[in-house]
Coordinates of C-alpha atoms and ligand atoms in Angstrom, one line a residue:
Chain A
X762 CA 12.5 -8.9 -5.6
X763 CA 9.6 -9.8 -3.4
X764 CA 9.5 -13.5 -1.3
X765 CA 7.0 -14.2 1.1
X766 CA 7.2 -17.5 2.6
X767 CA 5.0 -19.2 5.3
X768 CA 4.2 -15.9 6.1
X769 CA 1.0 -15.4 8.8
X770 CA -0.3 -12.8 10.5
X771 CA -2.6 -13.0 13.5
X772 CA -4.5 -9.9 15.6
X773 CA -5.2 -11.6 19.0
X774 CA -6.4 -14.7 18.3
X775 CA -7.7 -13.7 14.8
X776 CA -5.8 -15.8 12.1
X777 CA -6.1 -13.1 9.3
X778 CA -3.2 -15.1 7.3
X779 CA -2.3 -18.4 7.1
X780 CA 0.9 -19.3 5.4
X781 CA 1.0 -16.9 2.2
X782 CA 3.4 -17.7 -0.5
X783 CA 4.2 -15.3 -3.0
X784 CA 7.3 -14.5 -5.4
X785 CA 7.3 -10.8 -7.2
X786 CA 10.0 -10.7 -9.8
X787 CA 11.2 -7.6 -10.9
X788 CA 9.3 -5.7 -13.0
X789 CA 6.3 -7.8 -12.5
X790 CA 2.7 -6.2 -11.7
X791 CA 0.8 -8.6 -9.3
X792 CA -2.8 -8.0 -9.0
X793 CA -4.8 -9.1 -5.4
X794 CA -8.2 -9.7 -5.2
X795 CA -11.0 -11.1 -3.1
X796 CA -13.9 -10.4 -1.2
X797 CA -12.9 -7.8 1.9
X798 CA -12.1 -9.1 5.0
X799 CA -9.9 -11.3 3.5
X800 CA -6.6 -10.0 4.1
X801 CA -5.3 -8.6 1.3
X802 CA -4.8 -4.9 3.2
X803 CA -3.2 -6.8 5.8
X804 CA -1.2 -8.9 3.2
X805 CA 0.3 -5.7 1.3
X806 CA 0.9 -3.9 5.1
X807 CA 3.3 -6.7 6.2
X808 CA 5.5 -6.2 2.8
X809 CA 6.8 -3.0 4.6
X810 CA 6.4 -4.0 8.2
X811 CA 3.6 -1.6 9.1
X812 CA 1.9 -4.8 10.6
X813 CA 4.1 -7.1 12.5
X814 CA 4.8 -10.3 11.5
X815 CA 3.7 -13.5 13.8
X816 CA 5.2 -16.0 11.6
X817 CA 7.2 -17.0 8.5
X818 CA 9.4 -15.0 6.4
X819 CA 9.8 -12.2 3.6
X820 CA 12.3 -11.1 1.4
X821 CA 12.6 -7.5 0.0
X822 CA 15.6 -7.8 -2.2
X823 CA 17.4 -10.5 -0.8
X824 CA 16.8 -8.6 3.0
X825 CA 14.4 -10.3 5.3
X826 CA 12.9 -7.9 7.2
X827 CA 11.4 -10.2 9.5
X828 CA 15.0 -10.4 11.2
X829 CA 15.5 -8.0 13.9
X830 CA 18.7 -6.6 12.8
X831 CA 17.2 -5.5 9.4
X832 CA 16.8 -1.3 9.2
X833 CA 13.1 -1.6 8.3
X834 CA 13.3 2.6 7.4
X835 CA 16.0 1.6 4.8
X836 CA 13.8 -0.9 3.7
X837 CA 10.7 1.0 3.7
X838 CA 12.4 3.7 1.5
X839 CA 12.6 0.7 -1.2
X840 CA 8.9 -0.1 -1.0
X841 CA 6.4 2.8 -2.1
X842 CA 2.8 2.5 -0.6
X843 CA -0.4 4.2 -1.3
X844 CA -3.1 4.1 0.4
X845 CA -7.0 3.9 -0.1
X846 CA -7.6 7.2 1.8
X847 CA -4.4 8.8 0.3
X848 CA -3.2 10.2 3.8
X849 CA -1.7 13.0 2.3
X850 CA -0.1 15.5 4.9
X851 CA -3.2 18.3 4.9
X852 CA -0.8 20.4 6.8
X853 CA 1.5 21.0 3.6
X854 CA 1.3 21.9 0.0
X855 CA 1.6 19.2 -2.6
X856 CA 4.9 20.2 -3.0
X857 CA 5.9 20.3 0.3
X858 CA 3.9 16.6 0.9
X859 CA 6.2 15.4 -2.3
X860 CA 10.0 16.8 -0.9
X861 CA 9.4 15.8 3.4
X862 CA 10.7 12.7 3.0
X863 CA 13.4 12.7 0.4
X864 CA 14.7 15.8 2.5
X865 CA 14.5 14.2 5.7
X866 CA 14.9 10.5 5.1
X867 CA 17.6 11.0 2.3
X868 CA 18.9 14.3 3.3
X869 CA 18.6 15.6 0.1
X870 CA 18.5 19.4 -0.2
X871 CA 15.5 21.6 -0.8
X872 CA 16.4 23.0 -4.5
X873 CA 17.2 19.2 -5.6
X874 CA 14.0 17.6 -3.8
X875 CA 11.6 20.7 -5.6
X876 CA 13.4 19.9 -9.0
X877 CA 12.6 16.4 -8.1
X878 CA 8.7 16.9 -7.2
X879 CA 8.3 19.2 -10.0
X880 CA 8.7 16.5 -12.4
X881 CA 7.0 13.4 -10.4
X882 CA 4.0 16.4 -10.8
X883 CA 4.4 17.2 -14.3
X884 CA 4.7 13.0 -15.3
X885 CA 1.6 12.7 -13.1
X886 CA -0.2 16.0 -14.9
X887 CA -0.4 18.1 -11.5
X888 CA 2.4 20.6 -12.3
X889 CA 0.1 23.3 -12.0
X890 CA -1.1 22.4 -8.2
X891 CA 2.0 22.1 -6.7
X892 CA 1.3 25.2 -3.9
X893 CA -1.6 24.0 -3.4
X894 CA -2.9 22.6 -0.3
X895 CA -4.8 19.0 -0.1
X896 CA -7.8 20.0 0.8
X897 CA -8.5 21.9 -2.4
X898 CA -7.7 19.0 -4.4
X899 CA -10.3 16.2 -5.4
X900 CA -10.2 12.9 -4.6
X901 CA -8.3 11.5 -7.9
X902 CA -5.9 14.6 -7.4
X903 CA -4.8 13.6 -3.7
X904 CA -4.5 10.0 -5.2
X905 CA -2.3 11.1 -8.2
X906 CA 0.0 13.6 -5.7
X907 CA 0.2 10.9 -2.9
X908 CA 1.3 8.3 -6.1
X909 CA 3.7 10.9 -6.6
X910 CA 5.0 11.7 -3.2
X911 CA 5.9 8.0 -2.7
X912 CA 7.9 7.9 -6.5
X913 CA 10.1 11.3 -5.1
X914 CA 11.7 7.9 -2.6
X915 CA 12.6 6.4 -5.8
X916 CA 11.3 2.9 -4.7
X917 CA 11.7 0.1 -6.6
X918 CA 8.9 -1.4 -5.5
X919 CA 5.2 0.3 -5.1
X920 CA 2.3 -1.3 -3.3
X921 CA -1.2 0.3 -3.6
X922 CA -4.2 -0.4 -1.8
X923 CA -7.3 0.0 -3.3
X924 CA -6.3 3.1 -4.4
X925 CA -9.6 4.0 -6.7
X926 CA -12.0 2.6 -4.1
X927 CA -12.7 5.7 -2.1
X928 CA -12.7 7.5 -5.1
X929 CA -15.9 8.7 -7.6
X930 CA -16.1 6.7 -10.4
X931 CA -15.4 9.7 -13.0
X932 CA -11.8 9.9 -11.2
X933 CA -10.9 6.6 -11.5
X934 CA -9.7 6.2 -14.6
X935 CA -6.8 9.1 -14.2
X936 CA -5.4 7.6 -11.1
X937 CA -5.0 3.8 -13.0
X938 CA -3.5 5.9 -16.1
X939 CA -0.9 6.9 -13.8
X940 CA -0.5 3.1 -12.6
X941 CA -0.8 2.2 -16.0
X942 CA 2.2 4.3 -17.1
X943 CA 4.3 2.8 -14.2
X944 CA 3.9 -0.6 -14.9
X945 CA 4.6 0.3 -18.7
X946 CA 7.9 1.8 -17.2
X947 CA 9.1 -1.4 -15.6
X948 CA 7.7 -0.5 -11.8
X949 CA 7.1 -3.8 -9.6
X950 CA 4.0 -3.5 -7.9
X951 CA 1.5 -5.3 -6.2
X952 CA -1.9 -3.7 -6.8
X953 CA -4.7 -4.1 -4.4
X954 CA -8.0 -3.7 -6.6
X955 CA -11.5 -4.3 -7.9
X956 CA -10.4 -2.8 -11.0
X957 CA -10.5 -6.3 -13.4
X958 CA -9.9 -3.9 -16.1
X959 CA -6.9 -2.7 -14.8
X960 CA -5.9 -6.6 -13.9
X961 CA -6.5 -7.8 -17.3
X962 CA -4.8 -4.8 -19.4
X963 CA -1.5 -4.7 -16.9
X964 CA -1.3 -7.2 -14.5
X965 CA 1.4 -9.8 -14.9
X966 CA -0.5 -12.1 -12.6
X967 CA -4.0 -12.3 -10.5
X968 CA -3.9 -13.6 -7.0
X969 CA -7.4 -14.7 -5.4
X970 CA -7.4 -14.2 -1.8
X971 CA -10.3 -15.7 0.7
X972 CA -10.1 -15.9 4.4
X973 CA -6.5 -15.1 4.6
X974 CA -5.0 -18.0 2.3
X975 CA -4.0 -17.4 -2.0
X976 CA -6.8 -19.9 -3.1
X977 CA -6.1 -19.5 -6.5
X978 CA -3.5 -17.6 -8.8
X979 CA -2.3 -17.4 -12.6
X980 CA -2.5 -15.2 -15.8
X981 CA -4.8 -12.7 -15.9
X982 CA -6.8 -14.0 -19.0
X983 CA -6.8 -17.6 -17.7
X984 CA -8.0 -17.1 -14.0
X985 CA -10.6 -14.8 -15.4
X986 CA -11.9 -17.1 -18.2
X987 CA -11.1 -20.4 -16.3
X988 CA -11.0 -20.1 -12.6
X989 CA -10.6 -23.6 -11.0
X990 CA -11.9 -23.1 -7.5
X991 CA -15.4 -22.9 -7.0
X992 CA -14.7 -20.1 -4.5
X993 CA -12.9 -18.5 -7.1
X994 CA -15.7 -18.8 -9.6
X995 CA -18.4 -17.2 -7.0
X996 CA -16.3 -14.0 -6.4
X997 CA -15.7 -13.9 -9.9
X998 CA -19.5 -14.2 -10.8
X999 CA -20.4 -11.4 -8.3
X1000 CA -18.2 -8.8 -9.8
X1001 CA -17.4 -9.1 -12.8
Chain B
X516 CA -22.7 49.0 50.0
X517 CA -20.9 52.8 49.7
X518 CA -17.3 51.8 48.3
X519 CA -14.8 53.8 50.0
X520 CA -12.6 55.0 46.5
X521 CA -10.0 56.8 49.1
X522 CA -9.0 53.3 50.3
X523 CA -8.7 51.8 46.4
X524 CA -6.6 54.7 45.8
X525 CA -4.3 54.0 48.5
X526 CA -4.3 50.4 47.7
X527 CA -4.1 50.6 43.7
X528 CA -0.5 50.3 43.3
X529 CA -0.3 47.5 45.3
X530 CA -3.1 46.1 43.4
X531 CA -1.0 47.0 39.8
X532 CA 2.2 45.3 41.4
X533 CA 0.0 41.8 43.0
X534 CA -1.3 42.2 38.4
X535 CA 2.1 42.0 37.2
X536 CA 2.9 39.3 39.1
X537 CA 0.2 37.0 38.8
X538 CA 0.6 37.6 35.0
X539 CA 4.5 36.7 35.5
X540 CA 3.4 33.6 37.3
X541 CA 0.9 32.6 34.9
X542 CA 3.1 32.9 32.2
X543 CA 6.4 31.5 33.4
X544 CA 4.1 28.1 35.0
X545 CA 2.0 27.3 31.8
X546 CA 5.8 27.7 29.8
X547 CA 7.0 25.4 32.2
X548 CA 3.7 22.9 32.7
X549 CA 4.0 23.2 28.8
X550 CA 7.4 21.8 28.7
X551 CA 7.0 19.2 31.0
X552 CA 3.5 18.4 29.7
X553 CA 4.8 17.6 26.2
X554 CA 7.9 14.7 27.9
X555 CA 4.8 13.4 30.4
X556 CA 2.4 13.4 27.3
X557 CA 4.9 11.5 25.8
X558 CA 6.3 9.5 28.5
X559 CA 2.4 8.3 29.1
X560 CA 2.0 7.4 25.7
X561 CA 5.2 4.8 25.4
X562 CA 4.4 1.3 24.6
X563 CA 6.2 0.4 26.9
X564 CA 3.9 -0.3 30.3
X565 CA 7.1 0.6 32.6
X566 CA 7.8 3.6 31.3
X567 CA 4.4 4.7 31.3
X568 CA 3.9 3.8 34.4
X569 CA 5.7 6.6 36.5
X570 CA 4.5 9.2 34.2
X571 CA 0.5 7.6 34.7
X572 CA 1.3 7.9 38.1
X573 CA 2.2 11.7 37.7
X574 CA -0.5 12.6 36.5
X575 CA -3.0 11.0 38.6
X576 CA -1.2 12.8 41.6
X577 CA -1.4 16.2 40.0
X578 CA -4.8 15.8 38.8
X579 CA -6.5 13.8 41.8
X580 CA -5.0 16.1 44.8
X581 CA -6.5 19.6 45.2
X582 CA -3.9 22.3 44.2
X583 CA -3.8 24.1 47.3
X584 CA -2.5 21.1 49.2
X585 CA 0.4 20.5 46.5
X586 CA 1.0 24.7 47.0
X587 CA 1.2 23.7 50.6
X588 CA 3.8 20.3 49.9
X589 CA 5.5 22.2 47.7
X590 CA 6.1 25.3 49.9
X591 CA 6.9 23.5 52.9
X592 CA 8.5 20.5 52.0
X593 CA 9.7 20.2 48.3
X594 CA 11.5 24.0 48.0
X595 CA 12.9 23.7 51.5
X596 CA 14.8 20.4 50.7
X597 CA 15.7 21.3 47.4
X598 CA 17.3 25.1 48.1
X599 CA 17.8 25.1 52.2
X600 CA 15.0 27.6 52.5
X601 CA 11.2 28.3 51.2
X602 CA 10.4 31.1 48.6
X603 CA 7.3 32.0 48.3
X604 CA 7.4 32.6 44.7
X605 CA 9.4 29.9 43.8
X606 CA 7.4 27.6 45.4
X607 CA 4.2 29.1 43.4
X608 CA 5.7 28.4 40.1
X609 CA 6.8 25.2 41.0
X610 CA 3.6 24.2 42.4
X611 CA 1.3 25.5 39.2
X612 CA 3.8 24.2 36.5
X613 CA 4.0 20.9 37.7
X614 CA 0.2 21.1 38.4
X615 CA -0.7 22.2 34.8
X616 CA 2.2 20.0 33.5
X617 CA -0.2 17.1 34.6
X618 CA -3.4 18.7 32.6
X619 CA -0.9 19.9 29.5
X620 CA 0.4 15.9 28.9
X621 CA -3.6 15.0 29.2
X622 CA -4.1 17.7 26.0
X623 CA -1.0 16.2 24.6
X624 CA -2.1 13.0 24.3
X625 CA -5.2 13.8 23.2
X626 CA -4.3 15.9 21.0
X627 CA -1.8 13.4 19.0
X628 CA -4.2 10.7 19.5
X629 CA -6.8 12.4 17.1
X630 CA -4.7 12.8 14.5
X631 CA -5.5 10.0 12.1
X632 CA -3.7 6.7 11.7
X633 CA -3.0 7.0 8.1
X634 CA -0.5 10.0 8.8
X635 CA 1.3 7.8 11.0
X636 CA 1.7 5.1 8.4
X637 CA 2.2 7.1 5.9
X638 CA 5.0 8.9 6.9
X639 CA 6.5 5.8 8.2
X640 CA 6.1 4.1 4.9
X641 CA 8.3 6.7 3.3
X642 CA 10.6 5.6 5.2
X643 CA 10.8 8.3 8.2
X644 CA 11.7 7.0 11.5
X645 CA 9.4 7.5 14.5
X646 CA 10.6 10.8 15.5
X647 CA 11.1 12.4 12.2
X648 CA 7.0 11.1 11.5
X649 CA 6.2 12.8 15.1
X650 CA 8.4 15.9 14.3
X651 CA 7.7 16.6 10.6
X652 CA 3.5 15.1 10.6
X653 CA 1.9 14.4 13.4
X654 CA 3.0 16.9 15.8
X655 CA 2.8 20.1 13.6
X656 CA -1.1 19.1 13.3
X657 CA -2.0 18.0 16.5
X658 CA -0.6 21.2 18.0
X659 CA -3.1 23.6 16.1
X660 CA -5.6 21.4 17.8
X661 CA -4.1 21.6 21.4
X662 CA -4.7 25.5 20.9
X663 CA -8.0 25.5 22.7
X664 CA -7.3 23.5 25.1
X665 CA -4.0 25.0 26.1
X666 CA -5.7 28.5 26.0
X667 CA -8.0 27.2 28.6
X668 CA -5.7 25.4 30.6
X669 CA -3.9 28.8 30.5
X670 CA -7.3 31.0 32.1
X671 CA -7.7 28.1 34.4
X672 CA -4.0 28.6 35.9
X673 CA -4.8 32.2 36.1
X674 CA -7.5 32.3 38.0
X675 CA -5.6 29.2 40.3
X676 CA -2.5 31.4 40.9
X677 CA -4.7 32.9 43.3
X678 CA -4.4 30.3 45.6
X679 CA -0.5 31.3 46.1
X680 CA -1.5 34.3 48.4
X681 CA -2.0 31.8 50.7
X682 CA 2.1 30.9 50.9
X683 CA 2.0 35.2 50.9
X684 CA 3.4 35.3 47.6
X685 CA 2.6 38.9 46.5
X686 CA 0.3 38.8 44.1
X687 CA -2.9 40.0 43.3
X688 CA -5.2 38.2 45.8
X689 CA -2.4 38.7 48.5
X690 CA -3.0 42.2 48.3
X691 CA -6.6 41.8 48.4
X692 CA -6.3 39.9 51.7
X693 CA -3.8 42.0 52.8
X694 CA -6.0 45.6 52.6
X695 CA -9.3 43.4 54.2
X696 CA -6.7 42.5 57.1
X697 CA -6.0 46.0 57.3
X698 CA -9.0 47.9 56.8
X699 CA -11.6 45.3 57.5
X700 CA -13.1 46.1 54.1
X701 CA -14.8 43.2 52.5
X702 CA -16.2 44.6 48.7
X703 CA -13.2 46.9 47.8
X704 CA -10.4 44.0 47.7
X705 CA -12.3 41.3 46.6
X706 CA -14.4 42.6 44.3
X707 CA -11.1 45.0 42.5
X708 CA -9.5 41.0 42.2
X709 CA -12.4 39.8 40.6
X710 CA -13.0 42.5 38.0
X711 CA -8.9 42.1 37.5
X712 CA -8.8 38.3 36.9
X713 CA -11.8 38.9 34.9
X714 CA -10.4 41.5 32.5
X715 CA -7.4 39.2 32.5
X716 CA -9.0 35.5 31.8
X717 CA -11.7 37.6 29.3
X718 CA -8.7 39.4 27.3
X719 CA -7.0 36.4 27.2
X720 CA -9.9 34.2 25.6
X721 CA -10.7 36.7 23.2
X722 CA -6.9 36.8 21.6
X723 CA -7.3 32.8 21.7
X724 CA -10.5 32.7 20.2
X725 CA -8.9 35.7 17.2
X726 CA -5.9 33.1 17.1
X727 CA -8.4 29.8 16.2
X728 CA -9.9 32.2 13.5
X729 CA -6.7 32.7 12.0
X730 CA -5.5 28.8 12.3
X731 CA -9.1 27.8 10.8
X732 CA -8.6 29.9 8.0
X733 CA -5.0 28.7 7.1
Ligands
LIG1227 N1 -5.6 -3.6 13.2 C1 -6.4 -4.7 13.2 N2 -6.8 -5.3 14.4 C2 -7.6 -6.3 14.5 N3 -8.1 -6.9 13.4 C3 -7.8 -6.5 12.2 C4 -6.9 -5.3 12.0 N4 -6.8 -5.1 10.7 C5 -7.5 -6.0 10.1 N5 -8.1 -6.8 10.9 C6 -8.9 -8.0 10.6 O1 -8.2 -8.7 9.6 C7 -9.1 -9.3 8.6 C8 -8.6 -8.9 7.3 O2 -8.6 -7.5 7.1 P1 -8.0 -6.8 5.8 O3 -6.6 -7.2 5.6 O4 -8.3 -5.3 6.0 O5 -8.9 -7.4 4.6 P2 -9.2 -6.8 3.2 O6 -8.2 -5.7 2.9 O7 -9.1 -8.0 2.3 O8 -10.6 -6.3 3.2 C9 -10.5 -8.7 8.9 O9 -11.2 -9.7 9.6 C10 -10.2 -7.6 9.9 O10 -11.2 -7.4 10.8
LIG1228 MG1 -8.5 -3.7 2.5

């Protein structure tokens, strides 16, 4: 589903990775942690090519999208993100954020893309906001709608970055219910997060990233209760 | 200072017809500069360092030169090679649109550059090419920004035009020149203009500061 091979990324002469390997099968729920700095944002932004690549290779479904003659929007329309600040479009209503693309990327029409974001708003319990506008909305509500707007592409792949950290700890746990739900669903996702609870109850694996390499990575339960790098161990011990 | 109101009189309708035209000019250049500004704004803002270039280059011109000499250029050079003959008027609306053309890519840019990042990449990630993101995203909110600006780039050119009575096109401070040529007056024609462009830049900046109300609110 997902290869990344050799894959590095530098900004100027900043290594920020250095030869990641990763395989995401399908279905799976990989989990990223690490201290920040560490590339994991940068790690999850090269899966759909909103950083450029300076070196290796990656797979989305047997395309490599580092090769120039890939249609990155095609592929992009595979590969749901969210982001840490949401980004929602402030200028539209929920609704309106949820239909833009699958009316102007997959030319669907109006009536089918409303049906459509009616019931990514219902399965994410924000039926009743659908009119209104962003701003009104708190920060767990923007999260859950912006989750939404990227499932109206019908990705088969969703990447999320830190997508509880900006928000107030009593709104957490609705946005990882969500998450929660898609994973039980079958999603494939790579989940950028602090969240260990959310690692341990649906992650399929935990990687540990640290100055832009995957020092360590396995089971949820076993890199939790038995990490084997010491660098590993000192994150671990700070935050959990 | 006794005003002589039996000379106004006589020179009110020229006054009302040198109005309506610097209105006309006004409008038709900041449509124009508008136009233009948006493909310079645009042009300036490509990665691309060689297409940039020209359009940096543009700008510099129209913003470093004072707008009299480019009336001047414009009326005497440019026009004449372009239609066989100079015209007075269009040479004015050449010379202010592609003047305010150079200040309306500046608001441009800035306005899309302080849109945020995230929209960018988030309309991109849904899989929206570049100009559908620009079209459907960022442009729709960086224009409600550009409002003030525009609105004063608009007064600006007003009060500019004025400098076309110099190339004798006819409009408002033509005919104040014109009636201190004739009567050798100084207060009645130039003080007339001033209370006209005034009433004219002051309507205009209290529709645009109505019209921000409204966008705030929405
Ligand atoms: N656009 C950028 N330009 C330059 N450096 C960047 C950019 N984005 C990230 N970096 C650098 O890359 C490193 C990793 O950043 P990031 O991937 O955001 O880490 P994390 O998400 O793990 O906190 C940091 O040192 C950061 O300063
Ligand atoms: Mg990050």
């Amino acid at each position: 589903m997902i290869e990344v091979k050799n894959l590095k990324k530098s900004f100027g002469q900043n290594e920020v990775l250095k030869n990641i390997n990763v395989t995401v099968k399908p279905q799976e729920v990989v989990v990223v942690i690490g201290p920040s700095g560490s590339g994991k944002s940068t790690f999850l932004r090269c899966l759909n090519l909103l950083e450029p690549i300076t070196g290796g290779h990656v797979w989305i479904e047997g395309s490599d999208i580092t090769d120039k003659n890939t249609n990155i929007n095609e592929i992009r329309t595979e590969v749901g993100m969210v982001f840490q600040q949401f980004n929602l479009f402030p200028h539209k209503s929920v609704i309106e954020n949820i239909m833009l693309a699958p009316m102007k990327v997959r030319k669907v029409s109006a009536d089918k893309a409303r049906e459509k974001g009616l019931e990514l708003l219902r399965k994410v319990g924000l039926a009743e906001k659908s009119d209104a506008y962003p701003d009104s909305l708190s920060g767990g509500q923007k999260q859950r709608v912006a989750i939404a707007r990227a499932l109206a592409m019908e990705p088969k792949i969703m990447l999320f970055d830190e997508p509880t950290s900006a928000l107030d700890p009593e709104m957490v746990g609705e946005v990882l219910e969500v998450m929660k739900q898609l994973a039980r669903e079958g999603m494939t996702m790579v989940v950028v997060t602090h969240e260990m609870g959310f690692a341990r109850e649906v992650g399929d694996r935990v990687l540990f990233m640290d100055g832009g390499v995957i020092v360590e990575e396995g089971l949820p339960k076993e890199l939790f209760e038995n990490p084997k790098e010491e660098r590993t161990k000192a994150f671990l011990s700070k935050v959990l | 200072m006794d005003i002589r109101w039996d000379l106004l009189a006589e020179y009110a309708p020229f006054f009302a017809k040198g109005t309506l035209l610097t209105i006309g000019l006004s409008i038709v250049s900041i449509l124009i500069g508008c136009v233009l500004g948006l493909f310079i704004g645009l042009g300036k803002m490509s990665n691309n360092k060689w297409i940039a270039f020209p359009f940096n280059v543009y700008i510099t011109f129209f913003r470093g030169t004072p707008l009299l000499v480019q009336i001047l250029l414009v009326h005497f050079g440019l026009i004449p090679i372009v239609m066989g003959q100079t015209n007075a008027i269009v040479a004015a609306i050449t010379a202010l649109s592609l003047n305010s053309a150079a200040y309306v890519a500046e608001i441009f840019r800035a306005g899309i550059q302080s849109i945020d990042k995230g929209q960018m990449e988030a309309a991109r990630s849904l899989g929206m090419n570049h100009v559908q993101a620009m079209r459907n995203v960022i442009l729709p909110q960086a224009f409600k920004r550009m409002i003030p600006p525009l609105g004063n780039e608009f007064i600006v050119l007003i009060k500019d035009s004025s400098l076309a009575g110099i190339i004798a096109a006819k409009e408002l401070m033509y005919w104040g020149q014109a009636m201190q040529g004739q009567y050798y007056r100084v207060w009645e024609p130039y003080l007339t203009a001033a209370v006209i462009y005034l009433v004219l830049t002051f309507s205009l900046s209290l529709l645009l500061s109505r019209l921000e109300r409204r966008l705030a609110v929405q």
